[in-house]
Short mmCIF file of C-alpha atoms in Angstrom, two decimals:
data_model
loop_
_atom_site.label_atom_id
_atom_site.label_comp_id
_atom_site.label_asym_id
_atom_site.label_seq_id
_atom_site.Cartn_x
_atom_site.Cartn_y
_atom_site.Cartn_z
CA UNK A 1256 12.50 1.26 -31.21
CA UNK A 1257 15.55 -0.88 -30.45
CA UNK A 1258 15.30 -3.92 -28.25
CA UNK A 1259 17.25 -2.01 -25.62
CA UNK A 1260 14.84 0.86 -25.89
CA UNK A 1261 11.86 -1.41 -25.44
CA UNK A 1262 13.32 -2.66 -22.15
CA UNK A 1263 13.44 0.80 -20.58
CA UNK A 1264 10.56 1.92 -18.49
CA UNK A 1265 10.92 5.51 -19.60
CA UNK A 1266 10.04 4.45 -23.15
CA UNK A 1267 6.74 2.93 -21.94
CA UNK A 1268 4.40 5.91 -22.37
CA UNK A 1269 1.33 4.19 -20.81
CA UNK A 1270 3.39 3.40 -17.75
CA UNK A 1271 4.67 6.95 -17.48
CA UNK A 1272 1.05 8.24 -17.52
CA UNK A 1273 0.09 5.56 -14.95
CA UNK A 1274 3.04 6.54 -12.71
CA UNK A 1275 2.15 10.22 -12.91
CA UNK A 1276 -1.48 9.37 -12.01
CA UNK A 1277 -0.18 7.43 -9.01
CA UNK A 1278 1.92 10.40 -7.88
CA UNK A 1279 -1.12 12.71 -8.17
CA UNK A 1280 -3.51 10.43 -6.25
CA UNK A 1281 -0.98 9.44 -3.58
CA UNK A 1282 0.01 13.11 -3.04
CA UNK A 1283 -3.67 14.22 -3.02
CA UNK A 1284 -4.53 11.58 -0.42
CA UNK A 1285 -1.62 12.42 1.85
CA UNK A 1286 -2.41 16.17 1.73
CA UNK A 1287 -6.14 15.47 2.24
CA UNK A 1288 -5.42 13.19 5.22
CA UNK A 1289 -3.21 15.79 6.91
CA UNK A 1290 -5.74 18.54 6.32
CA UNK A 1291 -8.72 16.48 7.50
CA UNK A 1292 -6.86 15.52 10.69
CA UNK A 1293 -5.93 19.03 11.56
CA UNK A 1294 -9.37 20.27 10.64
CA UNK A 1295 -11.03 17.70 12.89
CA UNK A 1296 -8.71 18.50 15.80
CA UNK A 1297 -9.41 22.20 15.41
CA UNK A 1298 -13.13 21.50 15.55
CA UNK A 1299 -13.31 19.05 18.44
CA UNK A 1300 -9.92 18.98 20.18
CA UNK A 1301 -10.46 15.23 20.64
CA UNK A 1302 -7.68 12.70 20.07
CA UNK A 1303 -10.33 9.97 19.93
CA UNK A 1304 -11.96 11.69 16.98
CA UNK A 1305 -8.63 11.56 15.12
CA UNK A 1306 -8.49 7.83 15.67
CA UNK A 1307 -12.08 7.43 14.57
CA UNK A 1308 -11.34 9.20 11.28
CA UNK A 1309 -8.72 6.53 10.45
CA UNK A 1310 -11.06 3.75 11.46
CA UNK A 1311 -13.90 5.17 9.34
CA UNK A 1312 -11.55 5.37 6.34
CA UNK A 1313 -10.55 1.72 6.82
CA UNK A 1314 -14.01 0.40 7.31
CA UNK A 1315 -15.09 0.41 3.60
CA UNK A 1316 -12.08 -1.85 2.76
CA UNK A 1317 -13.59 -4.53 4.93
CA UNK A 1318 -17.22 -3.97 3.99
CA UNK A 1319 -16.66 -3.89 0.24
CA UNK A 1320 -13.66 -6.24 -0.11
CA UNK A 1321 -15.49 -8.88 -2.21
CA UNK A 1322 -17.17 -6.30 -4.40
CA UNK A 1323 -14.10 -4.16 -5.11
CA UNK A 1324 -12.27 -7.10 -6.65
CA UNK A 1325 -15.29 -8.18 -8.65
CA UNK A 1326 -15.65 -4.72 -10.11
CA UNK A 1327 -11.98 -4.57 -11.06
CA UNK A 1328 -12.29 -7.89 -12.91
CA UNK A 1329 -15.59 -7.31 -14.63
CA UNK A 1330 -15.29 -3.68 -15.83
CA UNK A 1331 -12.74 -1.50 -17.59
CA UNK A 1332 -10.11 -0.95 -14.92
CA UNK A 1333 -9.15 2.51 -16.34
CA UNK A 1334 -12.74 3.68 -15.98
CA UNK A 1335 -13.09 2.20 -12.48
CA UNK A 1336 -9.91 3.93 -11.31
CA UNK A 1337 -10.86 7.21 -13.01
CA UNK A 1338 -14.36 7.09 -11.48
CA UNK A 1339 -12.86 6.58 -8.01
CA UNK A 1340 -10.46 9.52 -8.57
CA UNK A 1341 -13.38 11.64 -9.70
CA UNK A 1342 -15.23 10.70 -6.49
CA UNK A 1343 -12.19 11.83 -4.45
CA UNK A 1344 -12.16 15.02 -6.47
CA UNK A 1345 -15.78 15.63 -5.42
CA UNK A 1346 -14.86 15.03 -1.75
CA UNK A 1347 -12.10 17.63 -2.04
CA UNK A 1348 -14.54 20.06 -3.64
CA UNK A 1349 -17.08 19.48 -0.88
CA UNK A 1350 -14.37 20.40 1.65
CA UNK A 1351 -13.51 23.49 -0.43
CA UNK A 1352 -17.11 24.61 -0.43
CA UNK A 1353 -17.59 23.74 3.25
CA UNK A 1354 -14.41 25.57 4.28
CA UNK A 1355 -15.35 28.67 2.31
CA UNK A 1356 -18.75 28.83 3.98
CA UNK A 1357 -17.56 27.68 7.41
CA UNK A 1358 -19.97 24.70 7.40
CA UNK A 1359 -17.51 21.80 7.88
CA UNK A 1360 -18.69 19.87 10.93
CA UNK A 1361 -17.43 16.79 12.80
CA UNK A 1362 -20.22 14.68 11.30
CA UNK A 1363 -19.52 15.89 7.75
CA UNK A 1364 -15.84 14.93 8.13
CA UNK A 1365 -16.81 11.41 9.22
CA UNK A 1366 -19.15 11.05 6.20
CA UNK A 1367 -16.52 12.30 3.80
CA UNK A 1368 -13.83 10.08 5.37
CA UNK A 1369 -16.09 7.08 4.84
CA UNK A 1370 -16.64 8.06 1.19
CA UNK A 1371 -12.91 8.65 0.75
CA UNK A 1372 -12.24 5.18 2.13
CA UNK A 1373 -14.81 3.65 -0.20
CA UNK A 1374 -13.36 5.34 -3.26
CA UNK A 1375 -9.86 4.17 -2.34
CA UNK A 1376 -11.11 0.69 -1.64
CA UNK A 1377 -12.39 0.36 -5.21
CA UNK A 1378 -9.45 2.21 -6.73
CA UNK A 1379 -6.68 0.07 -5.24
CA UNK A 1380 -7.41 -3.32 -6.80
CA UNK A 1381 -8.27 -1.70 -10.16
CA UNK A 1382 -4.96 0.13 -10.35
CA UNK A 1383 -2.91 -2.84 -9.09
CA UNK A 1384 -4.59 -5.17 -11.62
CA UNK A 1385 -4.11 -2.63 -14.39
CA UNK A 1386 -0.30 -2.35 -14.09
CA UNK A 1387 0.69 -5.74 -15.60
CA UNK A 1388 -1.04 -4.79 -18.83
CA UNK A 1389 0.93 -1.67 -19.34
CA UNK A 1390 4.49 -3.03 -19.55
CA UNK A 1391 6.13 -6.13 -21.00
CA UNK A 1392 6.51 -9.02 -18.46
CA UNK A 1393 10.30 -8.58 -18.34
CA UNK A 1394 9.79 -5.03 -17.09
CA UNK A 1395 7.11 -5.73 -14.53
CA UNK A 1396 9.33 -6.05 -11.47
CA UNK A 1397 11.01 -2.76 -12.27
CA UNK A 1398 7.51 -1.22 -12.91
CA UNK A 1399 6.33 -2.35 -9.45
CA UNK A 1400 9.39 -0.74 -7.88
CA UNK A 1401 8.91 2.49 -9.84
CA UNK A 1402 5.25 2.55 -8.97
CA UNK A 1403 6.13 2.07 -5.30
CA UNK A 1404 8.55 5.01 -5.58
CA UNK A 1405 5.61 7.20 -6.48
CA UNK A 1406 3.85 6.21 -3.20
CA UNK A 1407 7.01 6.73 -1.13
CA UNK A 1408 7.71 10.11 -2.73
CA UNK A 1409 4.21 11.27 -1.85
CA UNK A 1410 4.52 9.86 1.65
CA UNK A 1411 7.65 11.94 2.29
CA UNK A 1412 6.80 15.19 0.53
CA UNK A 1413 3.03 15.55 0.44
CA UNK A 1414 2.30 15.65 4.19
CA UNK A 1415 4.91 18.36 4.71
CA UNK A 1416 3.45 20.34 1.73
CA UNK A 1417 -0.05 19.89 3.11
CA UNK A 1418 1.06 21.12 6.53
CA UNK A 1419 2.78 24.14 5.01
CA UNK A 1420 -0.20 25.10 2.90
CA UNK A 1421 -2.63 24.59 5.81
CA UNK A 1422 -0.87 27.44 7.61
CA UNK A 1423 -2.52 29.76 5.04
CA UNK A 1424 -5.95 28.18 5.55
CA UNK A 1425 -7.65 24.86 4.78
CA UNK A 1426 -8.71 26.08 1.34
CA UNK A 1427 -5.02 26.19 0.31
CA UNK A 1428 -4.88 22.41 0.81
CA UNK A 1429 -8.27 21.26 -0.38
CA UNK A 1430 -8.18 23.24 -3.69
CA UNK A 1431 -4.78 21.88 -4.89
CA UNK A 1432 -5.87 18.39 -3.81
CA UNK A 1433 -8.91 18.69 -6.12
CA UNK A 1434 -6.61 19.67 -9.01
CA UNK A 1435 -4.38 16.66 -8.33
CA UNK A 1436 -7.34 14.24 -8.45
CA UNK A 1437 -8.58 15.85 -11.66
CA UNK A 1438 -5.21 15.44 -13.33
CA UNK A 1439 -5.00 11.81 -12.21
CA UNK A 1440 -8.45 11.13 -13.61
CA UNK A 1441 -7.51 12.55 -17.01
CA UNK A 1442 -4.23 10.59 -17.13
CA UNK A 1443 -6.02 7.34 -16.19
CA UNK A 1444 -8.64 7.79 -18.94
CA UNK A 1445 -5.83 8.30 -21.47
CA UNK A 1446 -4.41 4.82 -20.88
CA UNK A 1447 -4.89 2.17 -23.56
CA UNK A 1448 -8.16 0.17 -23.25
CA UNK A 1449 -8.23 -3.31 -21.74
CA UNK A 1450 -7.24 -5.92 -24.33
CA UNK A 1451 -8.98 -8.96 -22.87
CA UNK A 1452 -12.78 -9.12 -23.44
CA UNK A 1453 -14.88 -8.12 -20.47
CA UNK A 1454 -17.12 -10.74 -18.85
CA UNK A 1455 -20.02 -8.94 -17.18
CA UNK A 1456 -21.97 -11.91 -15.91
CA UNK A 1457 -24.02 -11.43 -12.79
CA UNK A 1458 -22.14 -11.29 -9.50
CA UNK A 1459 -22.64 -14.46 -7.46
CA UNK A 1460 -21.28 -15.49 -4.12
CA UNK A 1461 -19.11 -18.03 -6.02
CA UNK A 1462 -17.54 -15.36 -8.18
CA UNK A 1463 -17.14 -12.90 -5.32
CA UNK A 1464 -15.25 -15.45 -3.26
CA UNK A 1465 -13.05 -16.58 -6.16
CA UNK A 1466 -10.16 -14.36 -5.04
CA UNK A 1467 -10.05 -15.97 -1.63
CA UNK A 1468 -10.31 -19.51 -3.08
CA UNK A 1469 -7.51 -18.71 -5.59
CA UNK A 1470 -5.13 -17.50 -2.86
CA UNK A 1471 -5.88 -20.54 -0.71
CA UNK A 1472 -5.32 -22.88 -3.63
CA UNK A 1473 -1.83 -21.48 -4.43
CA UNK A 1474 0.49 -22.18 -1.51
CA UNK A 1475 3.23 -19.83 -2.64
CA UNK A 1476 0.85 -16.96 -3.09
CA UNK A 1477 -0.80 -17.63 0.23
CA UNK A 1478 2.60 -17.89 1.87
CA UNK A 1479 3.79 -14.57 0.44
CA UNK A 1480 0.69 -12.67 1.48
CA UNK A 1481 0.46 -14.18 4.93
CA UNK A 1482 4.19 -13.66 5.59
CA UNK A 1483 3.66 -9.93 5.12
CA UNK A 1484 0.56 -9.94 7.30
CA UNK A 1485 2.28 -11.68 10.28
CA UNK A 1486 5.67 -9.92 9.92
CA UNK A 1487 4.21 -6.41 9.84
CA UNK A 1488 1.61 -7.28 12.48
CA UNK A 1489 4.38 -8.24 14.91
CA UNK A 1490 7.17 -5.93 13.81
CA UNK A 1491 5.36 -2.65 13.29
CA UNK A 1492 6.60 -0.08 15.84
CA UNK A 1493 5.49 3.20 14.20
CA UNK A 1494 2.59 3.67 16.65
CA UNK A 1495 5.19 3.91 19.46
CA UNK A 1496 7.46 6.50 17.74
CA UNK A 1497 6.09 9.42 19.84
CA UNK A 1498 7.09 7.56 23.03
CA UNK A 1499 10.63 6.91 21.68
CA UNK A 1500 11.02 10.52 20.50
CA UNK A 1501 9.88 12.05 23.81
CA UNK A 1502 10.96 9.68 26.53
CA UNK A 1503 13.80 7.56 25.14
CA UNK A 1504 15.61 9.53 22.42
CA UNK A 1505 14.78 12.95 24.01
CA UNK A 1506 14.36 14.78 20.75
CA UNK A 1507 10.95 16.48 20.76
CA UNK A 1508 8.51 17.00 17.87
CA UNK A 1509 11.22 17.72 15.27
CA UNK A 1510 12.80 14.39 15.99
CA UNK A 1511 9.46 12.60 15.77
CA UNK A 1512 9.01 14.07 12.29
CA UNK A 1513 12.39 12.70 11.21
CA UNK A 1514 11.75 9.33 12.75
CA UNK A 1515 8.44 9.06 10.92
CA UNK A 1516 9.99 9.96 7.57
CA UNK A 1517 13.06 7.72 7.90
CA UNK A 1518 11.42 4.42 6.82
CA UNK A 1519 9.92 6.20 3.79
CA UNK A 1520 13.31 7.59 2.83
CA UNK A 1521 14.83 4.07 2.97
CA UNK A 1522 11.95 2.68 1.00
CA UNK A 1523 12.22 5.41 -1.64
CA UNK A 1524 15.98 4.92 -2.10
CA UNK A 1525 15.51 1.19 -2.42
CA UNK A 1526 12.63 1.59 -4.89
CA UNK A 1527 14.93 3.70 -7.11
CA UNK A 1528 17.58 0.97 -6.91
CA UNK A 1529 15.13 -1.85 -7.66
CA UNK A 1530 13.67 0.07 -10.62
CA UNK A 1531 17.21 0.28 -12.11
CA UNK A 1532 18.39 -3.21 -11.01
CA UNK A 1533 15.34 -5.46 -10.60
CA UNK A 1534 15.68 -8.76 -8.73
CA UNK A 1535 15.44 -11.56 -11.25
CA UNK A 1536 16.90 -14.63 -9.53
CA UNK A 1537 16.63 -16.25 -6.07
CA UNK A 1538 13.53 -14.16 -5.35
CA UNK A 1539 12.37 -16.45 -2.51
CA UNK A 1540 15.59 -16.30 -0.59
CA UNK A 1541 15.79 -12.56 -1.14
CA UNK A 1542 12.27 -11.95 0.09
CA UNK A 1543 12.79 -13.99 3.29
CA UNK A 1544 16.18 -12.35 3.89
CA UNK A 1545 14.56 -8.91 3.57
CA UNK A 1546 11.89 -9.81 6.14
CA UNK A 1547 14.58 -11.11 8.48
CA UNK A 1548 16.56 -7.80 8.14
CA UNK A 1549 13.23 -6.01 8.89
CA UNK A 1550 13.04 -7.98 12.17
CA UNK A 1551 16.67 -7.32 13.10
CA UNK A 1552 16.29 -3.59 12.37
CA UNK A 1553 13.17 -3.52 14.58
CA UNK A 1554 15.12 -5.11 17.42
CA UNK A 1555 18.02 -2.66 16.90
CA UNK A 1556 15.65 0.32 17.00
CA UNK A 1557 13.99 -0.94 20.15
CA UNK A 1558 17.37 -1.22 21.94
CA UNK A 1559 18.89 2.02 20.63
CA UNK A 1560 19.32 5.10 22.82
CA UNK A 1561 21.04 7.14 20.10
CA UNK A 1562 18.81 9.31 17.93
CA UNK A 1563 21.00 9.13 14.85
CA UNK A 1564 21.51 5.38 15.12
CA UNK A 1565 17.72 4.95 15.47
CA UNK A 1566 17.28 7.12 12.36
CA UNK A 1567 19.71 5.01 10.39
CA UNK A 1568 18.12 1.81 11.56
CA UNK A 1569 14.67 3.01 10.44
CA UNK A 1570 16.07 3.82 7.01
CA UNK A 1571 17.35 0.23 6.77
CA UNK A 1572 13.98 -1.06 8.00
CA UNK A 1573 12.17 0.89 5.23
CA UNK A 1574 14.55 -0.38 2.62
CA UNK A 1575 14.13 -3.99 3.67
CA UNK A 1576 10.34 -3.59 3.72
CA UNK A 1577 10.44 -2.21 0.18
CA UNK A 1578 12.44 -5.25 -1.13
CA UNK A 1579 9.85 -7.61 0.41
CA UNK A 1580 6.93 -5.50 -0.92
CA UNK A 1581 8.24 -5.30 -4.49
CA UNK A 1582 8.95 -9.02 -4.77
CA UNK A 1583 5.61 -9.99 -3.19
CA UNK A 1584 3.63 -7.52 -5.29
CA UNK A 1585 5.27 -8.57 -8.55
CA UNK A 1586 5.04 -12.27 -7.69
CA UNK A 1587 1.37 -12.18 -6.83
CA UNK A 1588 0.39 -10.21 -9.87
CA UNK A 1589 2.45 -12.28 -12.34
CA UNK A 1590 1.17 -15.60 -10.85
CA UNK A 1591 -2.44 -14.45 -11.08
CA UNK A 1592 -4.43 -14.64 -14.34
CA UNK A 1593 -5.68 -11.26 -15.63
CA UNK A 1594 -9.33 -12.24 -15.06
CA UNK A 1595 -8.58 -12.81 -11.33
CA UNK A 1596 -6.22 -9.95 -10.59
CA UNK A 1597 -8.82 -7.56 -9.25
CA UNK A 1598 -10.24 -9.99 -6.72
CA UNK A 1599 -6.81 -11.20 -5.60
CA UNK A 1600 -5.62 -7.64 -5.25
CA UNK A 1601 -8.65 -6.80 -3.15
CA UNK A 1602 -7.86 -9.62 -0.69
CA UNK A 1603 -4.14 -8.72 -0.69
CA UNK A 1604 -5.08 -5.08 0.02
CA UNK A 1605 -7.22 -6.06 3.00
CA UNK A 1606 -4.33 -8.12 4.39
CA UNK A 1607 -1.95 -5.19 4.04
CA UNK A 1608 -4.41 -2.73 5.58
CA UNK A 1609 -5.23 -5.12 8.38
CA UNK A 1610 -1.58 -5.76 9.14
CA UNK A 1611 -0.87 -2.01 9.44
CA UNK A 1612 -3.97 -1.19 11.55
CA UNK A 1613 -3.76 -4.28 13.78
CA UNK A 1614 0.02 -3.86 14.02
CA UNK A 1615 -0.44 -0.45 15.60
CA UNK A 1616 -2.97 -1.92 18.02
CA UNK A 1617 -0.68 -4.83 18.81
CA UNK A 1618 2.23 -2.49 19.50
CA UNK A 1619 0.19 -0.36 21.82
CA UNK A 1620 -1.21 -3.34 23.68
CA UNK A 1621 2.17 -5.04 24.23
CA UNK A 1622 3.71 -1.74 25.25
CA UNK A 1623 0.95 -1.40 27.83
CA UNK A 1624 1.61 -4.88 29.13
CA UNK A 1625 5.42 -5.09 29.01
CA UNK A 1626 6.73 -1.56 28.41
CA UNK A 1627 7.75 0.26 25.24
CA UNK A 1628 11.21 -1.14 24.65
CA UNK A 1629 10.30 -4.75 25.38
CA UNK A 1630 7.25 -4.44 23.12
CA UNK A 1631 9.35 -3.40 20.13
CA UNK A 1632 12.10 -5.94 20.80
CA UNK A 1633 9.56 -8.74 21.18
CA UNK A 1634 7.94 -7.64 17.96
CA UNK A 1635 11.25 -7.89 16.11
CA UNK A 1636 11.90 -11.34 17.61
CA UNK A 1637 8.44 -12.39 16.57
CA UNK A 1638 9.15 -11.30 13.00
CA UNK A 1639 12.32 -13.46 12.95
CA UNK A 1640 10.37 -16.44 14.35
CA UNK A 1641 7.69 -15.98 11.69
CA UNK A 1642 10.35 -15.85 9.02
CA UNK A 1643 11.85 -19.14 10.16
CA UNK A 1644 8.41 -20.79 10.51
CA UNK A 1645 7.34 -19.64 7.03
CA UNK A 1646 10.48 -21.03 5.43
CA UNK A 1647 9.54 -24.45 6.86
CA UNK A 1648 5.85 -24.16 6.06
CA UNK A 1649 6.36 -22.87 2.49
CA UNK A 1650 9.66 -24.41 1.31
CA UNK A 1651 8.81 -23.99 -2.41
CA UNK A 1652 8.37 -20.26 -1.90
CA UNK A 1653 11.71 -20.03 -0.10
CA UNK A 1654 13.40 -22.00 -2.95
CA UNK A 1655 11.68 -20.04 -5.75
CA UNK A 1656 14.22 -18.76 -8.22
CA UNK A 1657 12.15 -16.51 -10.55
CA UNK A 1658 8.98 -14.48 -10.12
CA UNK A 1659 7.05 -16.17 -12.87
CA UNK A 1660 7.07 -19.95 -13.08
CA UNK A 1661 4.37 -22.18 -14.63
CA UNK A 1662 1.82 -23.74 -12.27
CA UNK A 1663 -0.99 -26.22 -12.78
CA UNK A 1664 -4.48 -24.54 -13.09
CA UNK A 1665 -6.86 -25.11 -10.18
CA UNK A 1666 -10.55 -25.16 -9.47
CA UNK A 1667 -10.36 -21.64 -8.01
CA UNK A 1668 -9.62 -20.21 -11.53
CA UNK A 1669 -13.26 -20.55 -12.46
CA UNK A 1670 -15.03 -17.14 -12.51
#
């Protein structure tokens, strides 16, 4: 293979298999989430139960955060991810059997939602830590962008497909979901084995907390992760989209669907661009600029009274968020030793999940206090203030030129 050929993602067969597995699992999860939500609402008619399903799915990420990273670092990551996908396959099969016999209950859905959240909690750090070993370092930023495109494609297409299939009955969603998880499991097991020797020493509190210590010991990594946490926490306005669609933009349910998909469309388009033209220089300045654009777009959306302008602004918001996410994801993975990637990814995943969940709560609370439009505008202003503060607090991160630069080893590197 020529040097040029080696530098093309499409010639990296392990990455192609990994990407396809990500498409399958992301699509399966999106379809399963839509079907479970509708199934629950049909059973109980309670909006509170819908919220509790999301909370139950998120709970395992908090409960098992330390253990998920430890498992990803101490065991074959392919097998960990495949086992988690097999677990989600069994959950889908349980729903198939329950739906065919009419025995799906509110309590069963809560139990399966918790198990689904647990499987995804262990799968996420394993798959994130696995990616750097599948492509050459020079291709890693493009690989992160391409991997993110799989998630965005599933976010756009899979919920609509799940809703369409559900019209024919819940079995029409649960059965294809099981097939998707089975395919993902087979693709994951076909990846090349881990090259570095496994260290299966007994889990101790010291080793379990190593990911947190490592992040705290590296200011640039801590700055990148905490920037995302605070910016999304303040700037997230997705929880208020129904209010904008109904009372401000006067569009109805069809408009709400377009508003919800607009950020994913922007993120998907940007992920395609970044996979073709990865960011290689001035990564710090680019990341902070993207977060600032995210804040400005949030303000513009809050002030807009035009549906089409709001739609365009949300596309820009999603594209800016994708730039920040790709740079942060590639930077954290490249700056973390392979033996630590699982535990660091677990902590990073908790931060991301917490920012999304708490961001929705923050938006609802401030909207209750100040009104819908002021809440979104204040959130965008808060994102801009956080961006400026983080530039001053983490100047080396703002000045960083490349994703991978040598750093001195620290005490937190010990297993």
